[in-house]
Amino acid sequence: MEMDEMLEELVETIKEHYEKREFQQIKTILGELNPADIAVLLEEFPENQRLLLFRLLPKEEAADTFVELDPDTQETLIHGITDTELREVLDELYLDDTVDIIEEMPATLVKRILRNTDAETRKSINALLKYPEDSAGSLMTPEFVDLKKDMSVEDAFKRIRRTGVDKETIYTCYVTDAQRHLLGVTTVKELLLHDYDDLIEEFMETNVIYVNTLDDQEVAAQQLSKYNFLALPVVDMEERLVGIITIDDAIDVMQEENTEDIQKMNAMLPTEKTYLKTSVFETWKSRFPWLLLLMVSATFTGSIITAFEDKLAALTILTAFIPMLMDTGGNSGGQASVTVIRAMSLGEVNFKDYFRVVWKELRVGFICGVSLAAVNFLKIWFIDKLAFQNDEITLIIDLAICLTLIVEIVFAKFIGCSLPMLAKKIGFDPAVMSSPFITTIVDAVSLLVFFGISSAVIPQLR
Amino acid sequence: MEMDEMLEELVETIKEHYEKREFQQIKTILGELNPADIAVLLEEFPENQRLLLFRLLPKEEAADTFVELDPDTQETLIHGITDTELREVLDELYLDDTVDIIEEMPATLVKRILRNTDAETRKSINALLKYPEDSAGSLMTPEFVDLKKDMSVEDAFKRIRRTGVDKETIYTCYVTDAQRHLLGVTTVKELLLHDYDDLIEEFMETNVIYVNTLDDQEVAAQQLSKYNFLALPVVDMEERLVGIITIDDAIDVMQEENTEDIQKMNAMLPTEKTYLKTSVFETWKSRFPWLLLLMVSATFTGSIITAFEDKLAALTILTAFIPMLMDTGGNSGGQASVTVIRAMSLGEVNFKDYFRVVWKELRVGFICGVSLAAVNFLKIWFIDKLAFQNDEITLIIDLAICLTLIVEIVFAKFIGCSLPMLAKKIGFDPAVMSSPFITTIVDAVSLLVFFGISSAVIPQLR
């Protein structure tokens, strides 16, 4: 919140300077900010002013700020700047960032960007663009520090000093052979703690953890976080080192995957842009399909009610308990499914745990069912019947409702934990098997159970 | 998946060696693994065997593995090992990890741990333990590299070489004055790219971004991720540098906060342990309160039905559409609330955007409502009425249902985006204002709208 207020004030100050054409003052203000903040700030200005402000930034800062901007803003900026300026920005960018930007741009701008990079960079960019979206290959940068095993610590530092300026991280160094096979890994910390004459091969870590270019980027991010690495090597089919994934990109992937999971768990198709940048139509597109599917499925529940219409007409009080039974079933199932989906995303639960999970959920469901049924029994008896003097309610009706609660909650927990695990097993995304979907199934089953139990035990309905 | 299978095979191999008392072979296997993997592996063995396996690890690896174990396993291990062994583990641990472990242990073990640390460490631990849970202070480690501004690059490297071995990260170095005030920050990368005689103050970054010890750990994690830092300095009330938060701990906080949000969004109280480690009773405790609250709230919806009982009895076909209307309203509201909650967690949306968000959701709601109503109109007419020959359905009834859909979806989107934002504004956790809670409100309103519209336009009900 403080940050926001500070930002708003800064925007005001800069606007004032802008009107008075006091660009030197603006330069000073921008010079004190971090590129991530400058980017947020630039988004607050209209297009034409934004271009002028961007031009006030020193070269390196301009590039760092550019990376942090929204794709739309990047696009308008590229349209506005000259080829020379574009080349300066591109020179400062890390290759993986350039590729990220290119992936969001229309074809004409891509051509212009590629025209303004040197031949070698262009070749690397084209190679990176070929990897499938969401693969480790598309996330990696080919700019890493590579050492040879017979180098001394001193040689290593010389090499880092010479080549490090263009690398996204220099702290993890990779040892390769002549064919670029990954032999080992070491860190600048290790290098600093060893003597200058020590050879790399004497202390490098040879059990290297890596991913393949075609592995899912989510797997790569999980590995980085699990092993507390700052960077993870990526190898190709021939086990040659082709790039590294850095921790900052892994964090972005983790947050994106979390957002995607949350969207899917709540009946939405994933959207790529931030909320305020997503148009009304795009938002509709992400929400309509699931709403439609669930609406149509819910009509099955409706037809169950239609089938028992006569009995409901004979004892209308039963209708009053339908929302409570449906909601409680849905919520119980949702809890189980969401818990299991999250545990699977975090790698805490796998299909081999299926029976442990089911056994646990059955017990949790039973305790939840019994405790809720107990409260409900008393509430129906003392509030609905005695306090509100609803004479239609009998002990048998009260018991039938409570029995339904127990059965439906146990069922909801069972189906709630089972569907996501089975979905993953057969290769579907478990996040889709979440609350809304499970609610629809549980609704129908709850009503069947309710009408089944009621018909069996309530004398008026026999 | 591959990892799991590899792990299972390893467990089998080690068990075989264990039975044959071939401990040297086990040592070799463990020596090739990363501590994070050894921890997962140890959890697969019974308590007594686990202790023996743990003792096979070299000192440093033992400590790194210990950190990765579950608190329960840590506790039994501490019970099993001697004071000398405990001291060896504690010597190798970073202070923030020691504090994390202590926070999970019973009082007697805490005493034993503190007894086995030297006086200085004990003092630091006690200082860290005083910070409130979930504060930046409780997450930080006091072990960082501090430099003086008049040091040369060469001095800096000497200092890092001398003191760096015990620091969790050496890559970000902090420049402080004699009173430990934070003057600037630099990185090993910067140091490596400058000449040995350059002075730190000539190139250090003086606009340092930091947090306060009492700031929320979530804020610290967001800052680290926003600025792509590897470490973030933490200052006390007098603006003295007291510790740093490293990226690996920030990632853990981010994942915990994501899990918490997901739990709250789905009507659960947050649990701290992983799913399989949480007991049935603890799981019940996290799920029961919300189920109870929502069950009781749902009975209001029931009483709305009771109030319209006569009209439903006069036109029983209406009951069949209740589940569809309730589910669609709930799903629509849930979509809006979850989207807005997530956007707020990621810092994309603030209260100042309230009217923009509402205006957007109203439009999305209208388009969703109209498109779903159109499908529903045709479905009721051609399938329910014509195909299934349900003569009770008239054009007016069909229109009343579709009009209800549009009104309830627009309302659901409005309430779905408003409640989380208002909750946050008045200091509540927005994640609680999510699908289940909103479903309950939307259910009641949907029925009121449905019965209101039906009573007004359907001739049989007038």
PDB file of C-alpha atoms in Angstrom, chain B residues 208-395:
ATOM      1  CA  VAL B 208      18.777   0.106  -1.368  1.00  0.00           C
ATOM      2  CA  ILE B 209      15.412  -1.629  -1.217  1.00  0.00           C
ATOM      3  CA  TYR B 210      14.820  -3.184   2.210  1.00  0.00           C
ATOM      4  CA  VAL B 211      12.101  -4.340   4.572  1.00  0.00           C
ATOM      5  CA  ASN B 212      11.602  -3.820   8.280  1.00  0.00           C
ATOM      6  CA  THR B 213      11.865  -6.684  10.784  1.00  0.00           C
ATOM      7  CA  LEU B 214       8.155  -6.344  11.576  1.00  0.00           C
ATOM      8  CA  ASP B 215       6.948  -6.313   7.954  1.00  0.00           C
ATOM      9  CA  ASP B 216       4.940  -9.322   6.834  1.00  0.00           C
ATOM     10  CA  GLN B 217       7.115 -12.090   5.391  1.00  0.00           C
ATOM     11  CA  GLU B 218       4.782 -12.158   2.372  1.00  0.00           C
ATOM     12  CA  VAL B 219       5.718  -8.551   1.579  1.00  0.00           C
ATOM     13  CA  ALA B 220       9.392  -9.474   1.759  1.00  0.00           C
ATOM     14  CA  ALA B 221       8.870 -12.408  -0.595  1.00  0.00           C
ATOM     15  CA  GLN B 222       6.953 -10.230  -3.058  1.00  0.00           C
ATOM     16  CA  GLN B 223       9.763  -7.657  -3.072  1.00  0.00           C
ATOM     17  CA  LEU B 224      12.412 -10.306  -3.706  1.00  0.00           C
ATOM     18  CA  SER B 225      10.429 -11.660  -6.617  1.00  0.00           C
ATOM     19  CA  LYS B 226       9.477  -8.239  -8.012  1.00  0.00           C
ATOM     20  CA  TYR B 227      13.046  -6.954  -8.101  1.00  0.00           C
ATOM     21  CA  ASN B 228      14.633 -10.318  -9.033  1.00  0.00           C
ATOM     22  CA  PHE B 229      16.926 -10.174  -5.993  1.00  0.00           C
ATOM     23  CA  LEU B 230      18.788 -13.126  -4.489  1.00  0.00           C
ATOM     24  CA  ALA B 231      18.598 -11.594  -1.011  1.00  0.00           C
ATOM     25  CA  LEU B 232      16.757  -8.710   0.652  1.00  0.00           C
ATOM     26  CA  PRO B 233      18.151  -6.729   3.614  1.00  0.00           C
ATOM     27  CA  VAL B 234      16.095  -6.431   6.801  1.00  0.00           C
ATOM     28  CA  VAL B 235      16.541  -3.407   9.069  1.00  0.00           C
ATOM     29  CA  ASP B 236      15.353  -2.744  12.619  1.00  0.00           C
ATOM     30  CA  MET B 237      13.497   0.289  13.983  1.00  0.00           C
ATOM     31  CA  GLU B 238      16.722   2.307  14.084  1.00  0.00           C
ATOM     32  CA  GLU B 239      17.347   1.404  10.424  1.00  0.00           C
ATOM     33  CA  ARG B 240      20.298  -0.808  11.357  1.00  0.00           C
ATOM     34  CA  LEU B 241      20.929  -3.852   9.183  1.00  0.00           C
ATOM     35  CA  VAL B 242      20.072  -6.922  11.281  1.00  0.00           C
ATOM     36  CA  GLY B 243      19.660  -9.674   8.704  1.00  0.00           C
ATOM     37  CA  ILE B 244      18.865 -10.783   5.187  1.00  0.00           C
ATOM     38  CA  ILE B 245      16.137 -12.903   3.626  1.00  0.00           C
ATOM     39  CA  THR B 246      17.384 -15.281   0.949  1.00  0.00           C
ATOM     40  CA  ILE B 247      15.500 -16.244  -2.196  1.00  0.00           C
ATOM     41  CA  ASP B 248      15.067 -19.925  -1.230  1.00  0.00           C
ATOM     42  CA  ASP B 249      13.201 -18.963   1.949  1.00  0.00           C
ATOM     43  CA  ALA B 250      11.156 -16.416  -0.001  1.00  0.00           C
ATOM     44  CA  ILE B 251      10.070 -19.144  -2.428  1.00  0.00           C
ATOM     45  CA  ASP B 252       8.924 -21.333   0.466  1.00  0.00           C
ATOM     46  CA  VAL B 253       6.917 -18.396   1.849  1.00  0.00           C
ATOM     47  CA  MET B 254       5.327 -17.782  -1.539  1.00  0.00           C
ATOM     48  CA  GLN B 255       4.291 -21.422  -1.873  1.00  0.00           C
ATOM     49  CA  GLU B 256       2.933 -21.485   1.698  1.00  0.00           C
ATOM     50  CA  GLU B 257       0.934 -18.319   1.089  1.00  0.00           C
ATOM     51  CA  ASN B 258      -0.431 -19.765  -2.147  1.00  0.00           C
ATOM     52  CA  THR B 259      -1.510 -22.916  -0.331  1.00  0.00           C
ATOM     53  CA  GLU B 260      -3.130 -20.841   2.401  1.00  0.00           C
ATOM     54  CA  ASP B 261      -5.021 -18.745  -0.135  1.00  0.00           C
ATOM     55  CA  ILE B 262      -6.238 -21.856  -1.930  1.00  0.00           C
ATOM     56  CA  GLN B 263      -7.377 -23.393   1.362  1.00  0.00           C
ATOM     57  CA  LYS B 264      -9.220 -20.258   2.430  1.00  0.00           C
ATOM     58  CA  MET B 265     -10.776 -19.830  -1.006  1.00  0.00           C
ATOM     59  CA  ASN B 266     -12.289 -23.265  -0.598  1.00  0.00           C
ATOM     60  CA  ALA B 267     -13.708 -22.978   2.886  1.00  0.00           C
ATOM     61  CA  MET B 268     -10.839 -24.435   4.893  1.00  0.00           C
ATOM     62  CA  LEU B 269      -8.740 -23.087   7.726  1.00  0.00           C
ATOM     63  CA  PRO B 270      -5.039 -23.200   6.795  1.00  0.00           C
ATOM     64  CA  THR B 271      -3.038 -26.208   8.010  1.00  0.00           C
ATOM     65  CA  GLU B 272       0.733 -26.053   8.388  1.00  0.00           C
ATOM     66  CA  LYS B 273       1.730 -29.638   7.710  1.00  0.00           C
ATOM     67  CA  THR B 274       1.706 -31.437   4.388  1.00  0.00           C
ATOM     68  CA  TYR B 275      -1.459 -33.334   3.481  1.00  0.00           C
ATOM     69  CA  LEU B 276      -0.325 -36.833   4.375  1.00  0.00           C
ATOM     70  CA  LYS B 277       1.255 -35.659   7.656  1.00  0.00           C
ATOM     71  CA  THR B 278      -1.923 -33.905   8.820  1.00  0.00           C
ATOM     72  CA  SER B 279      -3.950 -36.201  11.061  1.00  0.00           C
ATOM     73  CA  VAL B 280      -7.606 -37.016  10.406  1.00  0.00           C
ATOM     74  CA  PHE B 281      -8.607 -34.958  13.427  1.00  0.00           C
ATOM     75  CA  GLU B 282      -6.520 -31.933  12.325  1.00  0.00           C
ATOM     76  CA  THR B 283      -8.015 -32.175   8.847  1.00  0.00           C
ATOM     77  CA  TRP B 284     -11.491 -32.264  10.401  1.00  0.00           C
ATOM     78  CA  LYS B 285     -10.630 -29.206  12.507  1.00  0.00           C
ATOM     79  CA  SER B 286      -9.613 -27.248   9.411  1.00  0.00           C
ATOM     80  CA  ARG B 287     -12.744 -28.218   7.484  1.00  0.00           C
ATOM     81  CA  PHE B 288     -15.584 -28.395  10.009  1.00  0.00           C
ATOM     82  CA  PRO B 289     -15.953 -24.710  11.020  1.00  0.00           C
ATOM     83  CA  TRP B 290     -16.622 -23.459   7.499  1.00  0.00           C
ATOM     84  CA  LEU B 291     -18.856 -26.400   6.629  1.00  0.00           C
ATOM     85  CA  LEU B 292     -20.904 -25.649   9.732  1.00  0.00           C
ATOM     86  CA  LEU B 293     -21.149 -21.936   9.026  1.00  0.00           C
ATOM     87  CA  LEU B 294     -22.090 -22.512   5.406  1.00  0.00           C
ATOM     88  CA  MET B 295     -24.595 -25.229   6.337  1.00  0.00           C
ATOM     89  CA  VAL B 296     -26.355 -22.915   8.763  1.00  0.00           C
ATOM     90  CA  SER B 297     -26.327 -20.083   6.214  1.00  0.00           C
ATOM     91  CA  ALA B 298     -27.788 -22.389   3.579  1.00  0.00           C
ATOM     92  CA  THR B 299     -30.845 -22.924   5.762  1.00  0.00           C
ATOM     93  CA  PHE B 300     -31.778 -19.302   5.043  1.00  0.00           C
ATOM     94  CA  THR B 301     -31.974 -20.305   1.425  1.00  0.00           C
ATOM     95  CA  GLY B 302     -34.170 -23.164   2.571  1.00  0.00           C
ATOM     96  CA  SER B 303     -36.511 -20.801   4.381  1.00  0.00           C
ATOM     97  CA  ILE B 304     -36.884 -18.758   1.192  1.00  0.00           C
ATOM     98  CA  ILE B 305     -38.116 -21.925  -0.492  1.00  0.00           C
ATOM     99  CA  THR B 306     -40.460 -22.572   2.442  1.00  0.00           C
ATOM    100  CA  ALA B 307     -41.892 -19.067   2.047  1.00  0.00           C
ATOM    101  CA  PHE B 308     -42.744 -19.811  -1.571  1.00  0.00           C
ATOM    102  CA  GLU B 309     -43.914 -23.378  -0.898  1.00  0.00           C
ATOM    103  CA  ASP B 310     -47.497 -22.669  -1.998  1.00  0.00           C
ATOM    104  CA  LYS B 311     -46.417 -21.282  -5.334  1.00  0.00           C
ATOM    105  CA  LEU B 312     -44.007 -24.183  -5.911  1.00  0.00           C
ATOM    106  CA  ALA B 313     -46.819 -26.601  -5.106  1.00  0.00           C
ATOM    107  CA  ALA B 314     -48.980 -24.803  -7.687  1.00  0.00           C
ATOM    108  CA  LEU B 315     -46.315 -25.137 -10.362  1.00  0.00           C
ATOM    109  CA  THR B 316     -43.985 -27.984  -9.353  1.00  0.00           C
ATOM    110  CA  ILE B 317     -41.957 -27.760 -12.574  1.00  0.00           C
ATOM    111  CA  LEU B 318     -40.239 -24.660 -11.159  1.00  0.00           C
ATOM    112  CA  THR B 319     -38.500 -26.774  -8.491  1.00  0.00           C
ATOM    113  CA  ALA B 320     -36.646 -28.650 -11.210  1.00  0.00           C
ATOM    114  CA  PHE B 321     -34.782 -25.480 -12.216  1.00  0.00           C
ATOM    115  CA  ILE B 322     -33.621 -24.571  -8.706  1.00  0.00           C
ATOM    116  CA  PRO B 323     -30.358 -26.605  -8.792  1.00  0.00           C
ATOM    117  CA  MET B 324     -29.378 -25.208 -12.188  1.00  0.00           C
ATOM    118  CA  LEU B 325     -30.030 -21.610 -11.088  1.00  0.00           C
ATOM    119  CA  MET B 326     -28.229 -22.076  -7.774  1.00  0.00           C
ATOM    120  CA  ASP B 327     -25.159 -23.779  -9.278  1.00  0.00           C
ATOM    121  CA  THR B 328     -24.778 -21.319 -12.137  1.00  0.00           C
ATOM    122  CA  GLY B 329     -25.057 -18.346  -9.797  1.00  0.00           C
ATOM    123  CA  GLY B 330     -22.530 -19.844  -7.406  1.00  0.00           C
ATOM    124  CA  ASN B 331     -20.076 -20.713 -10.166  1.00  0.00           C
ATOM    125  CA  SER B 332     -20.349 -17.240 -11.719  1.00  0.00           C
ATOM    126  CA  GLY B 333     -19.742 -15.512  -8.403  1.00  0.00           C
ATOM    127  CA  GLY B 334     -16.907 -17.886  -7.581  1.00  0.00           C
ATOM    128  CA  GLN B 335     -15.148 -17.117 -10.855  1.00  0.00           C
ATOM    129  CA  ALA B 336     -15.241 -13.385 -10.179  1.00  0.00           C
ATOM    130  CA  SER B 337     -14.154 -13.618  -6.553  1.00  0.00           C
ATOM    131  CA  VAL B 338     -11.274 -16.018  -7.197  1.00  0.00           C
ATOM    132  CA  THR B 339      -9.989 -13.932 -10.105  1.00  0.00           C
ATOM    133  CA  VAL B 340     -10.027 -10.760  -8.038  1.00  0.00           C
ATOM    134  CA  ILE B 341      -8.485 -12.411  -4.950  1.00  0.00           C
ATOM    135  CA  ARG B 342      -5.647 -13.809  -7.023  1.00  0.00           C
ATOM    136  CA  ALA B 343      -5.066 -10.480  -8.763  1.00  0.00           C
ATOM    137  CA  MET B 344      -4.883  -8.814  -5.337  1.00  0.00           C
ATOM    138  CA  SER B 345      -2.412 -11.425  -4.018  1.00  0.00           C
ATOM    139  CA  LEU B 346      -0.171 -10.803  -7.002  1.00  0.00           C
ATOM    140  CA  GLY B 347      -0.410  -7.048  -6.449  1.00  0.00           C
ATOM    141  CA  GLU B 348      -2.088  -6.496  -9.831  1.00  0.00           C
ATOM    142  CA  VAL B 349      -5.257  -4.976  -8.364  1.00  0.00           C
ATOM    143  CA  ASN B 350      -5.725  -2.533  -5.484  1.00  0.00           C
ATOM    144  CA  PHE B 351      -8.694  -0.863  -3.883  1.00  0.00           C
ATOM    145  CA  LYS B 352      -8.182   2.195  -6.067  1.00  0.00           C
ATOM    146  CA  ASP B 353      -9.180  -0.017  -9.022  1.00  0.00           C
ATOM    147  CA  TYR B 354     -12.510  -0.890  -7.382  1.00  0.00           C
ATOM    148  CA  PHE B 355     -14.782   0.861  -9.875  1.00  0.00           C
ATOM    149  CA  ARG B 356     -12.789  -0.367 -12.849  1.00  0.00           C
ATOM    150  CA  VAL B 357     -13.119  -3.911 -11.547  1.00  0.00           C
ATOM    151  CA  VAL B 358     -16.849  -3.599 -10.853  1.00  0.00           C
ATOM    152  CA  TRP B 359     -17.527  -2.053 -14.252  1.00  0.00           C
ATOM    153  CA  LYS B 360     -15.609  -4.861 -15.914  1.00  0.00           C
ATOM    154  CA  GLU B 361     -17.362  -7.606 -13.955  1.00  0.00           C
ATOM    155  CA  LEU B 362     -20.783  -6.094 -14.662  1.00  0.00           C
ATOM    156  CA  ARG B 363     -20.103  -6.238 -18.384  1.00  0.00           C
ATOM    157  CA  VAL B 364     -18.620  -9.748 -18.210  1.00  0.00           C
ATOM    158  CA  GLY B 365     -21.629 -10.789 -16.112  1.00  0.00           C
ATOM    159  CA  PHE B 366     -24.049  -9.348 -18.638  1.00  0.00           C
ATOM    160  CA  ILE B 367     -22.437 -11.125 -21.582  1.00  0.00           C
ATOM    161  CA  CYS B 368     -22.168 -14.404 -19.624  1.00  0.00           C
ATOM    162  CA  GLY B 369     -25.787 -14.011 -18.510  1.00  0.00           C
ATOM    163  CA  VAL B 370     -27.179 -13.316 -21.970  1.00  0.00           C
ATOM    164  CA  SER B 371     -25.190 -16.093 -23.660  1.00  0.00           C
ATOM    165  CA  LEU B 372     -26.122 -18.688 -21.023  1.00  0.00           C
ATOM    166  CA  ALA B 373     -29.740 -17.529 -21.024  1.00  0.00           C
ATOM    167  CA  ALA B 374     -29.889 -17.934 -24.796  1.00  0.00           C
ATOM    168  CA  VAL B 375     -28.607 -21.510 -24.653  1.00  0.00           C
ATOM    169  CA  ASN B 376     -30.902 -22.239 -21.745  1.00  0.00           C
ATOM    170  CA  PHE B 377     -33.937 -20.805 -23.509  1.00  0.00           C
ATOM    171  CA  LEU B 378     -33.454 -23.092 -26.488  1.00  0.00           C
ATOM    172  CA  LYS B 379     -32.640 -26.090 -24.304  1.00  0.00           C
ATOM    173  CA  ILE B 380     -35.800 -25.668 -22.192  1.00  0.00           C
ATOM    174  CA  TRP B 381     -37.952 -25.135 -25.249  1.00  0.00           C
ATOM    175  CA  PHE B 382     -36.653 -27.820 -27.566  1.00  0.00           C
ATOM    176  CA  ILE B 383     -35.484 -30.487 -25.133  1.00  0.00           C
ATOM    177  CA  ASP B 384     -37.502 -30.132 -21.929  1.00  0.00           C
ATOM    178  CA  LYS B 385     -40.754 -29.023 -23.567  1.00  0.00           C
ATOM    179  CA  LEU B 386     -40.810 -30.481 -27.081  1.00  0.00           C
ATOM    180  CA  ALA B 387     -38.579 -33.553 -26.836  1.00  0.00           C
ATOM    181  CA  PHE B 388     -39.676 -34.635 -23.351  1.00  0.00           C
ATOM    182  CA  GLN B 389     -43.198 -33.307 -23.895  1.00  0.00           C
ATOM    183  CA  ASN B 390     -43.372 -31.435 -20.619  1.00  0.00           C
ATOM    184  CA  ASP B 391     -46.588 -29.480 -21.129  1.00  0.00           C
ATOM    185  CA  GLU B 392     -46.260 -27.528 -17.880  1.00  0.00           C
ATOM    186  CA  ILE B 393     -43.554 -25.416 -19.543  1.00  0.00           C
ATOM    187  CA  THR B 394     -44.855 -22.270 -21.237  1.00  0.00           C
ATOM    188  CA  LEU B 395     -43.072 -19.494 -23.076  1.00  0.00           C
TER     189      LEU B 395
END
